[in-house]
């Protein structure tokens, strides 16, 4: 269908829809990619608020001659959800359960509901939807139906097609209908039903092609290529929705899906079967499935090694991986506990019968590690389902590329197939990493290629043709899970034959004669190696800018910044709504602009000139970063390691270099410089919230919202009146007094000093060695406003002051996570060298230091009970640097104290973010996601603990409760012990 873009399209959409209508290049660019290697710039994007609005947008696009592509989570790996027409994003608003029939175990849902969210709502009813794909935290039911998704437990539950009862869809002519079970003779369809002629044609095609379908369709469960013509072969009763399942939005626009639900899984047992040989693991799969598991999932050596380099996965691997296996098969049983135990024993026996043993060498080394702990099972599943992103964590320009990824072959051929395909990779000078669904013969593998190079593009075609020939010879399916899109549609004729491909075209033409819905997918597709469709196509030319931070660990232009940005593979792990930290602003706005993926895409487009000259400093790019709170959640939770907080420092620095600072930025950034003067006359600065009208004036002049009071300045600040406290022979510790605690909450520093002294440490206070009376500062506030030059000056002062203490083996202990972790993250980046690396290795939060000392048996504190319960909120940076375990452990040192950690993302204050006139509402909404309701629900005797200055401010402002630092908790416990025993605390003296 020819695209004729007219001004009328955007004008009509804006006038008739209340949802977002996006036609600017930056917004369109965020929708130009999915998780595939392709990029197609859409004409525009619509985010309808209701199904009626979606249908209205489709009618307008039809009238204007612009094709439509439906989009859910945008996680497709074959290019299904990108196109050059109008993109209709269903994920933001069309995400409701329309009807839930618990007794009948069925539900009707809108297409944009995310799988995990659906299952969260089903869980209280003892039900779940079991097509548990690895992208469950962000993929939508509509997208899953479009792809005929399968999931890790398809061995028991089947595919989407097996679990979809009906679908409602809008067709190309504007009509709408419900597609469900229909008698093959149409006796149950009314004579005037609009679906009757369509159904009659489809069943006629099915009857005509029945023999060809029987002969050519692969007899494997994982066959999702082409259209489901076998659903049209008359068999008494047919489900017409199954022709829509797997159609990738090419036949109609789905507005509702009726799902078959299942009872929740009970207690499970997982056997991690270790193998010394990959081939032996693949050969064993056909035997292991005879034990009746619900899943047999593979992780290979390369995946284990890559995961071992990612901090969030290291503790999990240590708990279940024994030795250095070439492959691990995760065999999962979900029966009654007694039966699980029996099957696990049979699994061990079977491994022995197959010749494997822990005492053997080489290919026959191996055995079973039994996992019964649900928490560990979930963590292992997270490693497995993150397989794609783990593979994509390679920092080279060569990346694992998806094109033969999900071929499926009969299990008896799996070992031979994987061995032969590995040889194909080696012949072409590359390699692949294997993982996923060994139980159904569908293993994911991506050879490493650099598609910027013509030779690698040619290699991609050669590998594809050889692989698909091999799959056809084994009577397997070239498309076993991720669909067709641009990647595999070209190869349908080779796989199915000319006659069936013509039948595919007949189906498309009967539904959509003008190619209105998602053209170029499944039928009449472009060549899969057409470089003009690639994300990094022939015209992709990164610009060079002089960076302020060190990006040299990455490849590409701008000192590696290009490569760092390109680490985002668009798989969308950042779009999750629960668990972890990232991406807090997206959880509130549900806007693609405000998620790490959307920001990374925008930066990539800007750095490659696709958004115009000097786009990196443009208003559009700054608007993209506006709601990034620098939580660093992505630094830890993005499996490919996209660190948007660091990128934001770089981009703001570029912007500031060109345009300078706002008054608000100057007040925030230079706070450590003017703080000593503010402390001398705090009454003057505090007038802002005491003098009528002053707050409103500051809102207009400086951009600080009048709706929130600013922190109160005080004169009794923490001062470096002495340089050391505690026993002369105590182990040396340097207490780093950050600007926030020094000037606003000195009690925390006093408490930390007293606890360390009471524990017998010699506590030093580092002071400047440059002759200045101004206290030391980490430079965090300067980083937040893009002044890395000033941040370097501050950090260098700390490095100089700390050198003698580092030489004596001391550890620097800090209280404020955002400040302390600067020395482990940003400072080594912009001040590379031995000293910064040494300090990075010796910088610890107060609780991390105490937890380490406790683990080593060196911590001696006399503590007494002070409360029964503590409610703990973790600072985002604590979570990013895996510091939550330490604070929980230290709090539990207090006798009788039960610690409950709030499952929260960012508190929402995030430094100055929560005070901004244009960000305060999002700030409050972040707090209301889970933190503030949990604090309000806590009884009055519960201690609220938060180690971040901003977190404490948000809790006080939003819930009216005082939160305290862990140092104060321990200090109170020490004081209680002193009162109980009558023994004074060790004096904080020389």
PDB file of C-alpha atoms in Angstrom, residues 558-692:
ATOM      1  CA  UNK A 558      33.101  10.009  20.753  1.00  0.00           C
ATOM      2  CA  UNK A 559      35.639   8.070  22.750  1.00  0.00           C
ATOM      3  CA  UNK A 560      33.311   5.085  23.104  1.00  0.00           C
ATOM      4  CA  UNK A 561      30.144   6.995  24.080  1.00  0.00           C
ATOM      5  CA  UNK A 562      28.563   5.734  20.867  1.00  0.00           C
ATOM      6  CA  UNK A 563      29.219   2.143  21.860  1.00  0.00           C
ATOM      7  CA  UNK A 564      27.906   2.718  25.377  1.00  0.00           C
ATOM      8  CA  UNK A 565      24.631   4.077  24.023  1.00  0.00           C
ATOM      9  CA  UNK A 566      24.366   1.272  21.472  1.00  0.00           C
ATOM     10  CA  UNK A 567      24.532  -1.326  24.248  1.00  0.00           C
ATOM     11  CA  UNK A 568      20.758  -0.911  24.462  1.00  0.00           C
ATOM     12  CA  UNK A 569      19.294  -3.726  22.367  1.00  0.00           C
ATOM     13  CA  UNK A 570      15.685  -2.540  22.825  1.00  0.00           C
ATOM     14  CA  UNK A 571      14.596  -5.727  24.589  1.00  0.00           C
ATOM     15  CA  UNK A 572      12.813  -3.513  27.084  1.00  0.00           C
ATOM     16  CA  UNK A 573      13.745  -4.977  30.476  1.00  0.00           C
ATOM     17  CA  UNK A 574      13.506  -1.395  31.739  1.00  0.00           C
ATOM     18  CA  UNK A 575       9.738  -1.375  31.048  1.00  0.00           C
ATOM     19  CA  UNK A 576       8.949  -3.594  34.029  1.00  0.00           C
ATOM     20  CA  UNK A 577       6.497  -2.266  36.604  1.00  0.00           C
ATOM     21  CA  UNK A 578       7.388  -4.232  39.727  1.00  0.00           C
ATOM     22  CA  UNK A 579      10.533  -5.489  41.480  1.00  0.00           C
ATOM     23  CA  UNK A 580      13.878  -3.760  41.394  1.00  0.00           C
ATOM     24  CA  UNK A 581      14.424  -0.064  40.774  1.00  0.00           C
ATOM     25  CA  UNK A 582      14.431   0.726  37.079  1.00  0.00           C
ATOM     26  CA  UNK A 583      12.821   2.620  35.602  1.00  0.00           C
ATOM     27  CA  UNK A 584      10.988   4.680  38.252  1.00  0.00           C
ATOM     28  CA  UNK A 585       9.800   7.515  36.037  1.00  0.00           C
ATOM     29  CA  UNK A 586       8.438   5.101  33.439  1.00  0.00           C
ATOM     30  CA  UNK A 587       6.454   3.320  36.140  1.00  0.00           C
ATOM     31  CA  UNK A 588       4.645   6.609  36.699  1.00  0.00           C
ATOM     32  CA  UNK A 589       4.290   8.037  33.198  1.00  0.00           C
ATOM     33  CA  UNK A 590       4.248   4.790  31.131  1.00  0.00           C
ATOM     34  CA  UNK A 591       5.725   6.946  28.388  1.00  0.00           C
ATOM     35  CA  UNK A 592       8.319   5.442  26.032  1.00  0.00           C
ATOM     36  CA  UNK A 593      10.194   8.732  26.302  1.00  0.00           C
ATOM     37  CA  UNK A 594      10.735   8.171  30.013  1.00  0.00           C
ATOM     38  CA  UNK A 595      12.160   4.659  30.001  1.00  0.00           C
ATOM     39  CA  UNK A 596      15.845   3.792  29.718  1.00  0.00           C
ATOM     40  CA  UNK A 597      15.273   2.245  26.291  1.00  0.00           C
ATOM     41  CA  UNK A 598      13.563   5.379  24.993  1.00  0.00           C
ATOM     42  CA  UNK A 599      16.351   7.589  26.311  1.00  0.00           C
ATOM     43  CA  UNK A 600      19.067   5.371  24.861  1.00  0.00           C
ATOM     44  CA  UNK A 601      17.348   5.335  21.469  1.00  0.00           C
ATOM     45  CA  UNK A 602      17.090   9.100  21.521  1.00  0.00           C
ATOM     46  CA  UNK A 603      20.781   9.484  22.346  1.00  0.00           C
ATOM     47  CA  UNK A 604      21.723   6.990  19.617  1.00  0.00           C
ATOM     48  CA  UNK A 605      19.698   8.911  17.044  1.00  0.00           C
ATOM     49  CA  UNK A 606      21.177  12.194  18.230  1.00  0.00           C
ATOM     50  CA  UNK A 607      24.754  10.898  18.194  1.00  0.00           C
ATOM     51  CA  UNK A 608      24.301   9.601  14.651  1.00  0.00           C
ATOM     52  CA  UNK A 609      22.893  12.827  13.254  1.00  0.00           C
ATOM     53  CA  UNK A 610      19.417  11.414  12.640  1.00  0.00           C
ATOM     54  CA  UNK A 611      17.794  14.125  14.748  1.00  0.00           C
ATOM     55  CA  UNK A 612      19.628  16.959  13.042  1.00  0.00           C
ATOM     56  CA  UNK A 613      22.885  18.827  13.737  1.00  0.00           C
ATOM     57  CA  UNK A 614      23.974  19.303  17.367  1.00  0.00           C
ATOM     58  CA  UNK A 615      20.967  17.278  18.519  1.00  0.00           C
ATOM     59  CA  UNK A 616      22.819  16.063  21.581  1.00  0.00           C
ATOM     60  CA  UNK A 617      22.415  19.543  23.120  1.00  0.00           C
ATOM     61  CA  UNK A 618      18.874  20.104  21.851  1.00  0.00           C
ATOM     62  CA  UNK A 619      15.738  20.813  23.857  1.00  0.00           C
ATOM     63  CA  UNK A 620      14.268  17.530  22.606  1.00  0.00           C
ATOM     64  CA  UNK A 621      17.112  15.486  24.063  1.00  0.00           C
ATOM     65  CA  UNK A 622      16.947  17.380  27.346  1.00  0.00           C
ATOM     66  CA  UNK A 623      13.207  16.755  27.447  1.00  0.00           C
ATOM     67  CA  UNK A 624      13.947  13.048  27.050  1.00  0.00           C
ATOM     68  CA  UNK A 625      16.226  13.148  30.095  1.00  0.00           C
ATOM     69  CA  UNK A 626      13.935  15.384  32.135  1.00  0.00           C
ATOM     70  CA  UNK A 627      12.435  12.610  34.259  1.00  0.00           C
ATOM     71  CA  UNK A 628      15.591  10.535  34.584  1.00  0.00           C
ATOM     72  CA  UNK A 629      16.293  10.670  38.313  1.00  0.00           C
ATOM     73  CA  UNK A 630      19.799   9.179  37.987  1.00  0.00           C
ATOM     74  CA  UNK A 631      18.718   6.293  40.200  1.00  0.00           C
ATOM     75  CA  UNK A 632      21.351   3.990  38.656  1.00  0.00           C
ATOM     76  CA  UNK A 633      18.808   1.185  38.626  1.00  0.00           C
ATOM     77  CA  UNK A 634      19.688   0.530  34.993  1.00  0.00           C
ATOM     78  CA  UNK A 635      23.376   0.287  35.884  1.00  0.00           C
ATOM     79  CA  UNK A 636      22.637  -2.901  37.831  1.00  0.00           C
ATOM     80  CA  UNK A 637      19.351  -4.193  36.437  1.00  0.00           C
ATOM     81  CA  UNK A 638      19.841  -3.629  32.728  1.00  0.00           C
ATOM     82  CA  UNK A 639      21.496  -6.895  31.686  1.00  0.00           C
ATOM     83  CA  UNK A 640      23.433  -5.086  28.974  1.00  0.00           C
ATOM     84  CA  UNK A 641      24.672  -2.496  31.467  1.00  0.00           C
ATOM     85  CA  UNK A 642      23.179   0.694  30.033  1.00  0.00           C
ATOM     86  CA  UNK A 643      24.077   3.317  32.664  1.00  0.00           C
ATOM     87  CA  UNK A 644      21.737   6.189  31.852  1.00  0.00           C
ATOM     88  CA  UNK A 645      22.701   8.116  35.001  1.00  0.00           C
ATOM     89  CA  UNK A 646      26.268   8.402  33.760  1.00  0.00           C
ATOM     90  CA  UNK A 647      25.108   9.216  30.235  1.00  0.00           C
ATOM     91  CA  UNK A 648      22.925  11.977  31.649  1.00  0.00           C
ATOM     92  CA  UNK A 649      25.955  13.590  33.288  1.00  0.00           C
ATOM     93  CA  UNK A 650      27.709  13.553  29.922  1.00  0.00           C
ATOM     94  CA  UNK A 651      24.780  14.958  27.961  1.00  0.00           C
ATOM     95  CA  UNK A 652      23.986  17.689  30.481  1.00  0.00           C
ATOM     96  CA  UNK A 653      27.663  18.587  30.425  1.00  0.00           C
ATOM     97  CA  UNK A 654      27.494  19.012  26.658  1.00  0.00           C
ATOM     98  CA  UNK A 655      24.394  21.153  27.014  1.00  0.00           C
ATOM     99  CA  UNK A 656      25.886  23.344  29.732  1.00  0.00           C
ATOM    100  CA  UNK A 657      29.051  23.890  27.719  1.00  0.00           C
ATOM    101  CA  UNK A 658      26.904  25.348  24.950  1.00  0.00           C
ATOM    102  CA  UNK A 659      24.133  27.192  26.783  1.00  0.00           C
ATOM    103  CA  UNK A 660      25.288  27.709  30.369  1.00  0.00           C
ATOM    104  CA  UNK A 661      23.311  27.230  33.592  1.00  0.00           C
ATOM    105  CA  UNK A 662      19.912  28.159  34.930  1.00  0.00           C
ATOM    106  CA  UNK A 663      19.703  29.819  38.342  1.00  0.00           C
ATOM    107  CA  UNK A 664      18.277  26.608  39.805  1.00  0.00           C
ATOM    108  CA  UNK A 665      21.249  24.629  38.511  1.00  0.00           C
ATOM    109  CA  UNK A 666      23.654  27.112  40.048  1.00  0.00           C
ATOM    110  CA  UNK A 667      21.905  26.955  43.420  1.00  0.00           C
ATOM    111  CA  UNK A 668      21.980  23.153  43.347  1.00  0.00           C
ATOM    112  CA  UNK A 669      25.401  22.599  41.832  1.00  0.00           C
ATOM    113  CA  UNK A 670      27.353  25.175  43.841  1.00  0.00           C
ATOM    114  CA  UNK A 671      25.742  24.332  47.186  1.00  0.00           C
ATOM    115  CA  UNK A 672      29.000  22.910  48.656  1.00  0.00           C
ATOM    116  CA  UNK A 673      30.721  26.211  47.845  1.00  0.00           C
ATOM    117  CA  UNK A 674      28.207  28.542  49.469  1.00  0.00           C
ATOM    118  CA  UNK A 675      27.111  26.188  52.260  1.00  0.00           C
ATOM    119  CA  UNK A 676      29.722  27.480  54.758  1.00  0.00           C
ATOM    120  CA  UNK A 677      28.321  30.988  54.356  1.00  0.00           C
ATOM    121  CA  UNK A 678      24.711  29.790  54.544  1.00  0.00           C
ATOM    122  CA  UNK A 679      25.486  28.146  57.880  1.00  0.00           C
ATOM    123  CA  UNK A 680      26.519  31.486  59.294  1.00  0.00           C
ATOM    124  CA  UNK A 681      23.114  33.053  58.606  1.00  0.00           C
ATOM    125  CA  UNK A 682      20.643  30.205  58.246  1.00  0.00           C
ATOM    126  CA  UNK A 683      17.741  32.408  59.331  1.00  0.00           C
ATOM    127  CA  UNK A 684      18.118  34.418  56.122  1.00  0.00           C
ATOM    128  CA  UNK A 685      18.005  31.455  53.742  1.00  0.00           C
ATOM    129  CA  UNK A 686      15.183  29.838  55.687  1.00  0.00           C
ATOM    130  CA  UNK A 687      12.954  32.874  55.111  1.00  0.00           C
ATOM    131  CA  UNK A 688      11.914  31.270  51.831  1.00  0.00           C
ATOM    132  CA  UNK A 689       9.462  29.013  53.676  1.00  0.00           C
ATOM    133  CA  UNK A 690       8.586  31.447  56.461  1.00  0.00           C
ATOM    134  CA  UNK A 691       7.984  34.721  54.690  1.00  0.00           C
ATOM    135  CA  UNK A 692       4.591  34.894  52.935  1.00  0.00           C
TER     136      UNK A 692
END
